mmCIF file of C-alpha atoms in Angstrom:
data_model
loop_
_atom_site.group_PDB
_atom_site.id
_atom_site.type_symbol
_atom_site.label_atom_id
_atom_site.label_comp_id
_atom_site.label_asym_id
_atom_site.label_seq_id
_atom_site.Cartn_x
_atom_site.Cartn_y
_atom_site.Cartn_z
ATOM 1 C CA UNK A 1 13.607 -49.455 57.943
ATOM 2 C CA UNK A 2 17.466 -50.739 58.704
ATOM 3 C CA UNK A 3 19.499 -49.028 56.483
ATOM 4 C CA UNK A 4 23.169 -50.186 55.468
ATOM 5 C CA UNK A 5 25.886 -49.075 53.398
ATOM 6 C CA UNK A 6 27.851 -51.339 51.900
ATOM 7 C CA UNK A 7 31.605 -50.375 51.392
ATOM 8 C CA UNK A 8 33.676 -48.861 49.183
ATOM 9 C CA UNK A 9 32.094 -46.758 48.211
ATOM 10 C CA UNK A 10 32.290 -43.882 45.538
ATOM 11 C CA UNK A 11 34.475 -44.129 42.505
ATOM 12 C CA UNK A 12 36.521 -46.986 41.161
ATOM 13 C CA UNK A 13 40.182 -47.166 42.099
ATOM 14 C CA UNK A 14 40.332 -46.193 38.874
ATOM 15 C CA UNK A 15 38.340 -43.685 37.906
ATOM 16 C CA UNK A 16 40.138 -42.386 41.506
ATOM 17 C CA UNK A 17 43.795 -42.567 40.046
ATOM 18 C CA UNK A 18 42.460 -41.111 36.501
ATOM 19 C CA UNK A 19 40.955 -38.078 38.437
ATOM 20 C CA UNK A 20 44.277 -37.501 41.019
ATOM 21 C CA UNK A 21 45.992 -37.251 38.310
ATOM 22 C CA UNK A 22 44.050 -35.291 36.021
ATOM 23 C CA UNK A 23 43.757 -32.481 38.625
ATOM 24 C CA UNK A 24 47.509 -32.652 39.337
ATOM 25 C CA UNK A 25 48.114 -32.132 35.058
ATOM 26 C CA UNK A 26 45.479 -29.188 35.492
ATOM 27 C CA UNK A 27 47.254 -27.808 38.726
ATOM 28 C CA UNK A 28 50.668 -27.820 36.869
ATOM 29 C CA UNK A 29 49.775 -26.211 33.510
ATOM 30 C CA UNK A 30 46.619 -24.256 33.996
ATOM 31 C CA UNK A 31 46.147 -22.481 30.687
ATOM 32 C CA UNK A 32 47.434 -25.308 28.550
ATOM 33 C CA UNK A 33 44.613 -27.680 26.847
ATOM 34 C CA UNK A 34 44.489 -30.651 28.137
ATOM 35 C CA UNK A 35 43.096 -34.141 26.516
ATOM 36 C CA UNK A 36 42.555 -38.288 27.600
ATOM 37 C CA UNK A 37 42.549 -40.712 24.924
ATOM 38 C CA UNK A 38 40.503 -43.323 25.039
ATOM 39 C CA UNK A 39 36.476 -43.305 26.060
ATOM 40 C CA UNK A 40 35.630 -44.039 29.373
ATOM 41 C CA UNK A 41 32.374 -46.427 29.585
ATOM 42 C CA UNK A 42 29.416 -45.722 31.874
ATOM 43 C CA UNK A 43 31.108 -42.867 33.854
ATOM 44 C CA UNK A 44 29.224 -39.837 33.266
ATOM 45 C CA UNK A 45 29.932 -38.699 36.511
ATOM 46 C CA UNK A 46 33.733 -38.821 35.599
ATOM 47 C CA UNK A 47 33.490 -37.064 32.154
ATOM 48 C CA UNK A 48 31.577 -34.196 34.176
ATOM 49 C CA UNK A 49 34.345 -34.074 36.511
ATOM 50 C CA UNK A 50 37.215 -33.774 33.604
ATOM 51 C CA UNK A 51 34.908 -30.853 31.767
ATOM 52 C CA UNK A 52 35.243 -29.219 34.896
ATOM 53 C CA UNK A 53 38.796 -29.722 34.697
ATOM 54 C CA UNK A 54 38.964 -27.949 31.003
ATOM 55 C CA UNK A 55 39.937 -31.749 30.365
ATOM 56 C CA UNK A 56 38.307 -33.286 27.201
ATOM 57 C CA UNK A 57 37.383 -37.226 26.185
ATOM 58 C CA UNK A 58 38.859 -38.294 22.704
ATOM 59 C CA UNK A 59 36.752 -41.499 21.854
ATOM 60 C CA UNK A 60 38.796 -43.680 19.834
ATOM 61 C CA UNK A 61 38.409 -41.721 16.460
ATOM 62 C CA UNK A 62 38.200 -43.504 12.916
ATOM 63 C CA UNK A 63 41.474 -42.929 11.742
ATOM 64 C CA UNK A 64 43.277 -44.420 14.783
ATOM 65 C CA UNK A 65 44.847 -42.750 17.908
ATOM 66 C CA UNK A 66 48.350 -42.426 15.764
ATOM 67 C CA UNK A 67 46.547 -40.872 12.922
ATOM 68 C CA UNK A 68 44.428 -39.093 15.090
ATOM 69 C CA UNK A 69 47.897 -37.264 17.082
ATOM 70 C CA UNK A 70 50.041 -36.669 13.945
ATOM 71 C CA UNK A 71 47.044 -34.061 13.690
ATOM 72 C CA UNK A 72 47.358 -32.808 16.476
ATOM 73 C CA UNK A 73 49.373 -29.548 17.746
ATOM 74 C CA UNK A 74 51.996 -30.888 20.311
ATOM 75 C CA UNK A 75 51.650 -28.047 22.754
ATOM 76 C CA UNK A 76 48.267 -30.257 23.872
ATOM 77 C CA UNK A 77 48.746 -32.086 26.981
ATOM 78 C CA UNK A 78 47.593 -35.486 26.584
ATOM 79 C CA UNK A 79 46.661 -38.015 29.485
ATOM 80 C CA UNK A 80 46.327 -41.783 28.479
ATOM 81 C CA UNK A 81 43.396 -44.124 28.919
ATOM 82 C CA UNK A 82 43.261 -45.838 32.104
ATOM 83 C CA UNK A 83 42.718 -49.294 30.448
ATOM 84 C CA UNK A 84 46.373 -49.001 28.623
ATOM 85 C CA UNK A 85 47.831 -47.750 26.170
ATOM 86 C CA UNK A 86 48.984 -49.362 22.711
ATOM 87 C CA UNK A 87 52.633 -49.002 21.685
ATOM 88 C CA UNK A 88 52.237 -47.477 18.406
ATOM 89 C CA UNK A 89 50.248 -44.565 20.338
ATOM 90 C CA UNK A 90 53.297 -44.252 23.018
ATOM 91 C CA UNK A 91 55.731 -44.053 20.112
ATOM 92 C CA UNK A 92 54.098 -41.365 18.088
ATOM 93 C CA UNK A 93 53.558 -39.177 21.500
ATOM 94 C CA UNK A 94 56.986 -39.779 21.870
ATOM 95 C CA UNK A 95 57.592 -38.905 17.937
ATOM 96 C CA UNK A 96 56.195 -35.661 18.003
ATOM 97 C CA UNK A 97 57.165 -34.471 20.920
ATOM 98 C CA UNK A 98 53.813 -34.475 22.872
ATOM 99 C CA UNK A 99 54.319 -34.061 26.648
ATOM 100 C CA UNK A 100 51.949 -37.277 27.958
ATOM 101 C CA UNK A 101 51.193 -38.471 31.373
ATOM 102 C CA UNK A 102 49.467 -42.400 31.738
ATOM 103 C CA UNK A 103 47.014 -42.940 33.782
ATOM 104 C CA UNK A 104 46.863 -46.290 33.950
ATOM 105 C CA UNK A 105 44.313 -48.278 36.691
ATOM 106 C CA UNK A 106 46.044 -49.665 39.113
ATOM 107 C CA UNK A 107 43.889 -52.798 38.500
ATOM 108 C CA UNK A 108 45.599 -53.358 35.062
ATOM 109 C CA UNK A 109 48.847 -52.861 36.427
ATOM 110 C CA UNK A 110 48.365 -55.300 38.708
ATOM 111 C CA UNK A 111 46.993 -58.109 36.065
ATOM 112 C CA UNK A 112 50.344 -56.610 33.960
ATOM 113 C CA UNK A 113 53.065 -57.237 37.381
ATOM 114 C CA UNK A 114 50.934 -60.257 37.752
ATOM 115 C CA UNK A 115 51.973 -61.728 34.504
ATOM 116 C CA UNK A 116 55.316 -60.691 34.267
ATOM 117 C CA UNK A 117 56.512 -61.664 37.957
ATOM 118 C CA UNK A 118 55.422 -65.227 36.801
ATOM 119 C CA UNK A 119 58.540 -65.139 34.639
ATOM 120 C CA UNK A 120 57.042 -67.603 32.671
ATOM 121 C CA UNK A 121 57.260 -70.333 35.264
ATOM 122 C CA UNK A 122 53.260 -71.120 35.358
ATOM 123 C CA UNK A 123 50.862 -70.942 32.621
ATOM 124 C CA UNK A 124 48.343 -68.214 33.225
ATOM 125 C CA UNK A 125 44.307 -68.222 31.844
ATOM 126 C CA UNK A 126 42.726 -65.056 31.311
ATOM 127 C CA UNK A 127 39.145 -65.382 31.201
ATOM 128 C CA UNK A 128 36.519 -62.924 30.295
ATOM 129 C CA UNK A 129 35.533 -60.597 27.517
ATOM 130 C CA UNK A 130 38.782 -60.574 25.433
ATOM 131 C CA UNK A 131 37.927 -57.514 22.846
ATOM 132 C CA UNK A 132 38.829 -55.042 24.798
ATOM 133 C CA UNK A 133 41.503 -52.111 25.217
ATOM 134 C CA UNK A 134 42.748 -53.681 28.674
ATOM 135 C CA UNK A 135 42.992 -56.761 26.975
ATOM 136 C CA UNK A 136 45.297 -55.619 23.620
ATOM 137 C CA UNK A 137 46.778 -53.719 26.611
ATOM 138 C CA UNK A 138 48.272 -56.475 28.444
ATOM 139 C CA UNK A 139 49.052 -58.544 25.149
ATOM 140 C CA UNK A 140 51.249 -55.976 24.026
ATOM 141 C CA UNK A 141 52.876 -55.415 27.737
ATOM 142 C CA UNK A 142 53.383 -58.690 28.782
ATOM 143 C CA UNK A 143 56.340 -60.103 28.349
ATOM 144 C CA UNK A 144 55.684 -63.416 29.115
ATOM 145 C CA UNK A 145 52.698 -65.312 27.178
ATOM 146 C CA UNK A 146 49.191 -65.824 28.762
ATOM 147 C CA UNK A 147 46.022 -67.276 26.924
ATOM 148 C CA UNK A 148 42.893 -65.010 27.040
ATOM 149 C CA UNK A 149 39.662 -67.803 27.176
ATOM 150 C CA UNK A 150 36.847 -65.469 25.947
ATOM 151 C CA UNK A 151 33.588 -66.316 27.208
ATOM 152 C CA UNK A 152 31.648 -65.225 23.718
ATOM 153 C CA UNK A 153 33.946 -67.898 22.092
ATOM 154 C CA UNK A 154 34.033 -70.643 24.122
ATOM 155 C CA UNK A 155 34.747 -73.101 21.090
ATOM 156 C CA UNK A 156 37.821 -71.584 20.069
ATOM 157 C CA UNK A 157 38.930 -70.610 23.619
ATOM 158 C CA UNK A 158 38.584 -74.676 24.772
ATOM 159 C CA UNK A 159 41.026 -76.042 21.591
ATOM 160 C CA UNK A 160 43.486 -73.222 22.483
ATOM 161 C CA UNK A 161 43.949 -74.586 25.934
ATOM 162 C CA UNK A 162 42.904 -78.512 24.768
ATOM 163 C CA UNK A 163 46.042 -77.840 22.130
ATOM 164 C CA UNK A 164 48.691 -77.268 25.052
ATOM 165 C CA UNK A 165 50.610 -79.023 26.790
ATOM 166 C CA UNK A 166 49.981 -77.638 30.847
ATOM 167 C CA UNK A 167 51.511 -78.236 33.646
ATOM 168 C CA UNK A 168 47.948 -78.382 35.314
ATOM 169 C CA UNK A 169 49.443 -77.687 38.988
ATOM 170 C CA UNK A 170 51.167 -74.509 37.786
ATOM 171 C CA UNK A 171 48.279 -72.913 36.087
ATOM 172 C CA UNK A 172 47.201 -69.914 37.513
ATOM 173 C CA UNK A 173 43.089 -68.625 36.146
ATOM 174 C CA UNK A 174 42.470 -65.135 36.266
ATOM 175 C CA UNK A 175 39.235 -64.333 35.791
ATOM 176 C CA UNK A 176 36.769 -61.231 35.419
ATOM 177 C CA UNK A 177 33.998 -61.620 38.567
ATOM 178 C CA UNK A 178 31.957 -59.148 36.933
ATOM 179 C CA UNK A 179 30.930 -61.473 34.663
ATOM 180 C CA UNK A 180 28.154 -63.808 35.294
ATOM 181 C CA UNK A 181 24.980 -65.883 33.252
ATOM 182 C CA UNK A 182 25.251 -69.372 31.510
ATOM 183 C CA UNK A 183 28.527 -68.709 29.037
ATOM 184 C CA UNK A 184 30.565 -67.226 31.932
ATOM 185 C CA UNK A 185 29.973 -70.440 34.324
ATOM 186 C CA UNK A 186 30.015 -72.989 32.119
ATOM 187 C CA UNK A 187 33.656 -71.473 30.938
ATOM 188 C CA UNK A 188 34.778 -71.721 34.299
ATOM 189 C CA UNK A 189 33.279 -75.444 35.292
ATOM 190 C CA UNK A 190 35.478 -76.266 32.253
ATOM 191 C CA UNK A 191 38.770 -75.327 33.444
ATOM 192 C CA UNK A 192 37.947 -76.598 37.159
ATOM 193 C CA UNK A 193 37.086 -79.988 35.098
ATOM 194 C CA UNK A 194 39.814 -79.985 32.928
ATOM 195 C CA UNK A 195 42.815 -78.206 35.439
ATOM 196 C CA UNK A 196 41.531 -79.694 38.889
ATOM 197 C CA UNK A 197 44.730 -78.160 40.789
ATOM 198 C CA UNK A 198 45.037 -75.165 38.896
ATOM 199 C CA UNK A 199 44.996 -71.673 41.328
ATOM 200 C CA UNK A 200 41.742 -69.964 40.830
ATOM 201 C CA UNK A 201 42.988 -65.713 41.156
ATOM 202 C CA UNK A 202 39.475 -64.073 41.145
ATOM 203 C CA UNK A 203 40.348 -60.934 42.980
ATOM 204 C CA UNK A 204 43.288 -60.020 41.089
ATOM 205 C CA UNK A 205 40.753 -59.025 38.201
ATOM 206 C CA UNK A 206 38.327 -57.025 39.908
ATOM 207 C CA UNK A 207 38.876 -53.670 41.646
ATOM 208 C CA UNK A 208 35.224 -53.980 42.838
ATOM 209 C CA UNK A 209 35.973 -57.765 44.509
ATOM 210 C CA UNK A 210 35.503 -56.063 48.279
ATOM 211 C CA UNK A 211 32.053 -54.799 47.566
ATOM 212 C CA UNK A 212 30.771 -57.452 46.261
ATOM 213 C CA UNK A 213 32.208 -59.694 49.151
ATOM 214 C CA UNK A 214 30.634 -57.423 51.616
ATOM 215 C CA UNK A 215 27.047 -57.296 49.515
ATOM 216 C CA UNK A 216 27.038 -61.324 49.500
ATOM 217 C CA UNK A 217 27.767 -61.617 53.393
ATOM 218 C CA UNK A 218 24.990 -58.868 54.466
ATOM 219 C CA UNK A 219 22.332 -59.513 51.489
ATOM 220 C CA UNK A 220 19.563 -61.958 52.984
ATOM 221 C CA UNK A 221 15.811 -62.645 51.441
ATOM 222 C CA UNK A 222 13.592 -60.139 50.591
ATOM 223 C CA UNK A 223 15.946 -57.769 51.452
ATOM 224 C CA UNK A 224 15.371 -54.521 48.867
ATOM 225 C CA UNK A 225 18.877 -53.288 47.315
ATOM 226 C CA UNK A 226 19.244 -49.766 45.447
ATOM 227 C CA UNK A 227 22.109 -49.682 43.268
ATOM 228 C CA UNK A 228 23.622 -46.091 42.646
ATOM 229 C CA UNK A 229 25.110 -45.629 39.198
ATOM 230 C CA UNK A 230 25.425 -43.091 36.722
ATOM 231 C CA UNK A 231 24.529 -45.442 34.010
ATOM 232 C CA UNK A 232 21.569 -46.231 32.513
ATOM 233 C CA UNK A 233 19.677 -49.233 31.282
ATOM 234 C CA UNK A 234 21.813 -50.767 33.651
ATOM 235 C CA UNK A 235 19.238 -53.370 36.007
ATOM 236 C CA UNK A 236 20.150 -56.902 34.348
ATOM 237 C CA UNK A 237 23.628 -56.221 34.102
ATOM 238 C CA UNK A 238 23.520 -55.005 37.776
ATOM 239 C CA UNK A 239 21.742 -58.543 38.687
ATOM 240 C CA UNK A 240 24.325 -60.286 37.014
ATOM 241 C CA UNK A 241 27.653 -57.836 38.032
ATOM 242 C CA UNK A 242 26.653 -58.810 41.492
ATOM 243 C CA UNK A 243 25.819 -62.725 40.733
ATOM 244 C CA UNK A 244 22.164 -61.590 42.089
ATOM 245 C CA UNK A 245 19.761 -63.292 39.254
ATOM 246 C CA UNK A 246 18.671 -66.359 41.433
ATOM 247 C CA UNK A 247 18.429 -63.775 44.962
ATOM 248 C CA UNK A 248 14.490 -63.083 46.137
ATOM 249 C CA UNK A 249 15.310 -59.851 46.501
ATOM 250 C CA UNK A 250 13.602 -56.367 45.369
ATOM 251 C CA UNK A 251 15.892 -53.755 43.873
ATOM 252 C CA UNK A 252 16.096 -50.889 42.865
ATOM 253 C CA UNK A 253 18.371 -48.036 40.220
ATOM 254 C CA UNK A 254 19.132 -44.206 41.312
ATOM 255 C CA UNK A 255 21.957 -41.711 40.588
ATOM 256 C CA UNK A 256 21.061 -38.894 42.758
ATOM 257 C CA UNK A 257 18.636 -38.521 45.920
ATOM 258 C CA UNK A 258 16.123 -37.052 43.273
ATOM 259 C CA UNK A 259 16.053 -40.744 42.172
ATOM 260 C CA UNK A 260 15.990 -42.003 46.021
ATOM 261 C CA UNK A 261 12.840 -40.011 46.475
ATOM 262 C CA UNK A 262 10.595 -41.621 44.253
ATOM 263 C CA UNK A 263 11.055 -45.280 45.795
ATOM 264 C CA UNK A 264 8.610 -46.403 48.061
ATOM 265 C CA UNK A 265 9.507 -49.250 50.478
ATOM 266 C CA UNK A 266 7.983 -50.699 53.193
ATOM 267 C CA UNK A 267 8.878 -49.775 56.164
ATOM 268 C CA UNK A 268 9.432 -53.313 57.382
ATOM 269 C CA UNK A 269 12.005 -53.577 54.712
ATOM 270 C CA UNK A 270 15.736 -53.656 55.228
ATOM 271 C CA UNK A 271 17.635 -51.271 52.543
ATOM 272 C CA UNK A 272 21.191 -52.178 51.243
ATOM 273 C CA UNK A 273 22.708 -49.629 49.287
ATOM 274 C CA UNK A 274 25.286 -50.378 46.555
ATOM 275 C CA UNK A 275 27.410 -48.343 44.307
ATOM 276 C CA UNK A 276 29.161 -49.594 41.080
ATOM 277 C CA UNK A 277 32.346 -46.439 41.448
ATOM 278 C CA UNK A 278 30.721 -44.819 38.841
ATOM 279 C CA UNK A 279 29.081 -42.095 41.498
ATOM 280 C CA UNK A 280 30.918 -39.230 43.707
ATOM 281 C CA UNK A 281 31.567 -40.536 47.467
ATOM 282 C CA UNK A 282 29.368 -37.668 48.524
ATOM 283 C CA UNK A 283 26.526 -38.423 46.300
ATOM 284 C CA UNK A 284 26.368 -41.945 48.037
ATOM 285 C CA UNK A 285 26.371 -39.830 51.288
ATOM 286 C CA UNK A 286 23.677 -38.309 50.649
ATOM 287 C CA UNK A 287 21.267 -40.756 49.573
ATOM 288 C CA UNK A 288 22.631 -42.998 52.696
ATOM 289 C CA UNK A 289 21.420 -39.744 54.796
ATOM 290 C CA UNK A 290 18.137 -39.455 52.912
ATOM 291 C CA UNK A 291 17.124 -42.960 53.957
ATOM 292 C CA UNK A 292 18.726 -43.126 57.007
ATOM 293 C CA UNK A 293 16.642 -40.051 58.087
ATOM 294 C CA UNK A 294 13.729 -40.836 56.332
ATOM 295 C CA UNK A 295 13.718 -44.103 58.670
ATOM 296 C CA UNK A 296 13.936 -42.278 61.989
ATOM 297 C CA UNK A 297 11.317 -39.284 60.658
ATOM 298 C CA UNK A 298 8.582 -42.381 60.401
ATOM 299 C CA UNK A 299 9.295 -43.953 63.767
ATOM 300 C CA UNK A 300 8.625 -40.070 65.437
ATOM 301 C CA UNK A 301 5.004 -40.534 66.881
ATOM 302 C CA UNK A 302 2.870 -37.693 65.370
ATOM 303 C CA UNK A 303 2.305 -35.416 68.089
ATOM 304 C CA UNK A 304 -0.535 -33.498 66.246
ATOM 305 C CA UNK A 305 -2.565 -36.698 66.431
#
């Protein structure tokens, strides 16, 4: 049993920066209370960490973040979400007097420098799942224009693009690579139909672009692959995160070595383990030690025999 881990591992670059600077707040004002706007999706592992911290998550409540902080006594320390954060929510932090520190992904920021160092010279296509706070995010932040194709409406997304006038050798497609199935690849033939010289920019949209690189050059058939994530319900969009629904592979889902020990493979089998940077460096440790041992324990002849 050849066991290999593929890297990085352990959080996001994102959940990472979130964290650094989380502690850092907690370091500097240790009795004050201490809040993030914004959820954070499928990262359990991360909310523990912030409750540790004395550091609570403020979903987005009914009334609006604004609403929500008017509310709000100003001697709370409030941390912003790392997908961005809308204007009207930086103004009234601002407003009242609320001592705020942004923990924006460095991911984002990149998409954000992206767009702006283009200085409007190139026409750039955002492609992916468009309702989302990243995405209002950049819209806001940008100050030069970009057109978001969303996958879940191709229809409209095709006669916003069909309706302008590009420059088809200075477009420039940005696109989500976690995204995969039917609506996601037949969005992108599109554009490679209709801009055949445009500049494809898949790796400026996905922090996790290096793992999955690395998965794709080790993976071969019939390999088995456990995935370590805090999420759960999570095995089709794992397949299709990792563009893995057409592999002959066996797989696999655990958060813990608890998890780990339940699996039985074959000892003929080659193991690849995964992590989606929603689980603790350490935690991947140990599960790459548990079947890394495991695999020399069963090759020890049993001297009792």
């Amino acid at each position: 049993m050849d066991t290999t881990l593929i890297l990085p591992a352990g959080y996001s670059p994102a959940m990472e920066n979130l964290l650094n600077i989380a502690r850092k707040t907690r370091f500097d004002f240790p009795n004050e209370k201490i809040i993030l706007l914004g959820g954070l999706l499928n990262a359990n592992a991360i909310k523990k960490e912030l409750k540790q911290l004395g550091i609570d998550v403020v979903d987005i409540p009914s009334m609006g973040f604004s609403d929500f902080l008017k509310n709000l006594n100003n001697d709370t320390i409030v941390l912003t979400s790392p997908y961005g954060c809308d204007h009207e929510t930086i103004n009234v932090l601002k407003k009242e007097h609320f001592r705020f520190f942004e923990t924006l992904s460095p991911n984002v920021k990149k998409k954000l420098d992206f767009i702006n160092n283009s200085k409007g010279k190139y026409n750039i296509i955002f492609v992916g799942n468009t309702n989302t706070i990243e995405a209002n995010y950049l819209t806001n932040e940008s100050k030069f224009s970009f057109i978001f194709y969303d996958v879940n409406d191709a229809a409209k997304a095709k006669s916003v693009i069909t309706e302008k006038k590009f420059n088809k050798s200075k477009t420039h497609i940005l696109y989500q690579t976690e995204l995969a199935g039917s609506s996601f690849d037949s969005s992108l033939d599109y554009l490679r139909k209709l801009l055949p010289n445009a500049v494809i920019e898949d790796e400026i949209s996905d922090e996790n672009f290096d793992r999955k690189k690395n998965l794709e050059e080790n993976l071969k058939d019939n390999d088995v692959i456990i995935f370590i994530t805090d999420t759960t319900s999570y095995d089709k969009y794992l397949l299709e995160y990792y563009h893995l629904t057409t592999k002959n592979i066996l797989y696999a889902v655990v958060k813990d070595v608890k998890d780990a020990m339940q699996i039985k493979i074959p000892s003929e089998k080659r193991i690849l383990l995964v992590s989606d940077g929603s689980v603790h460096q350490n935690v991947v440790n140990d599960i790459y030690n548990y079947f890394t041992y495991k695999s020399l324990w069963e090759t020890v002849p049993d001297i009792r025999k």
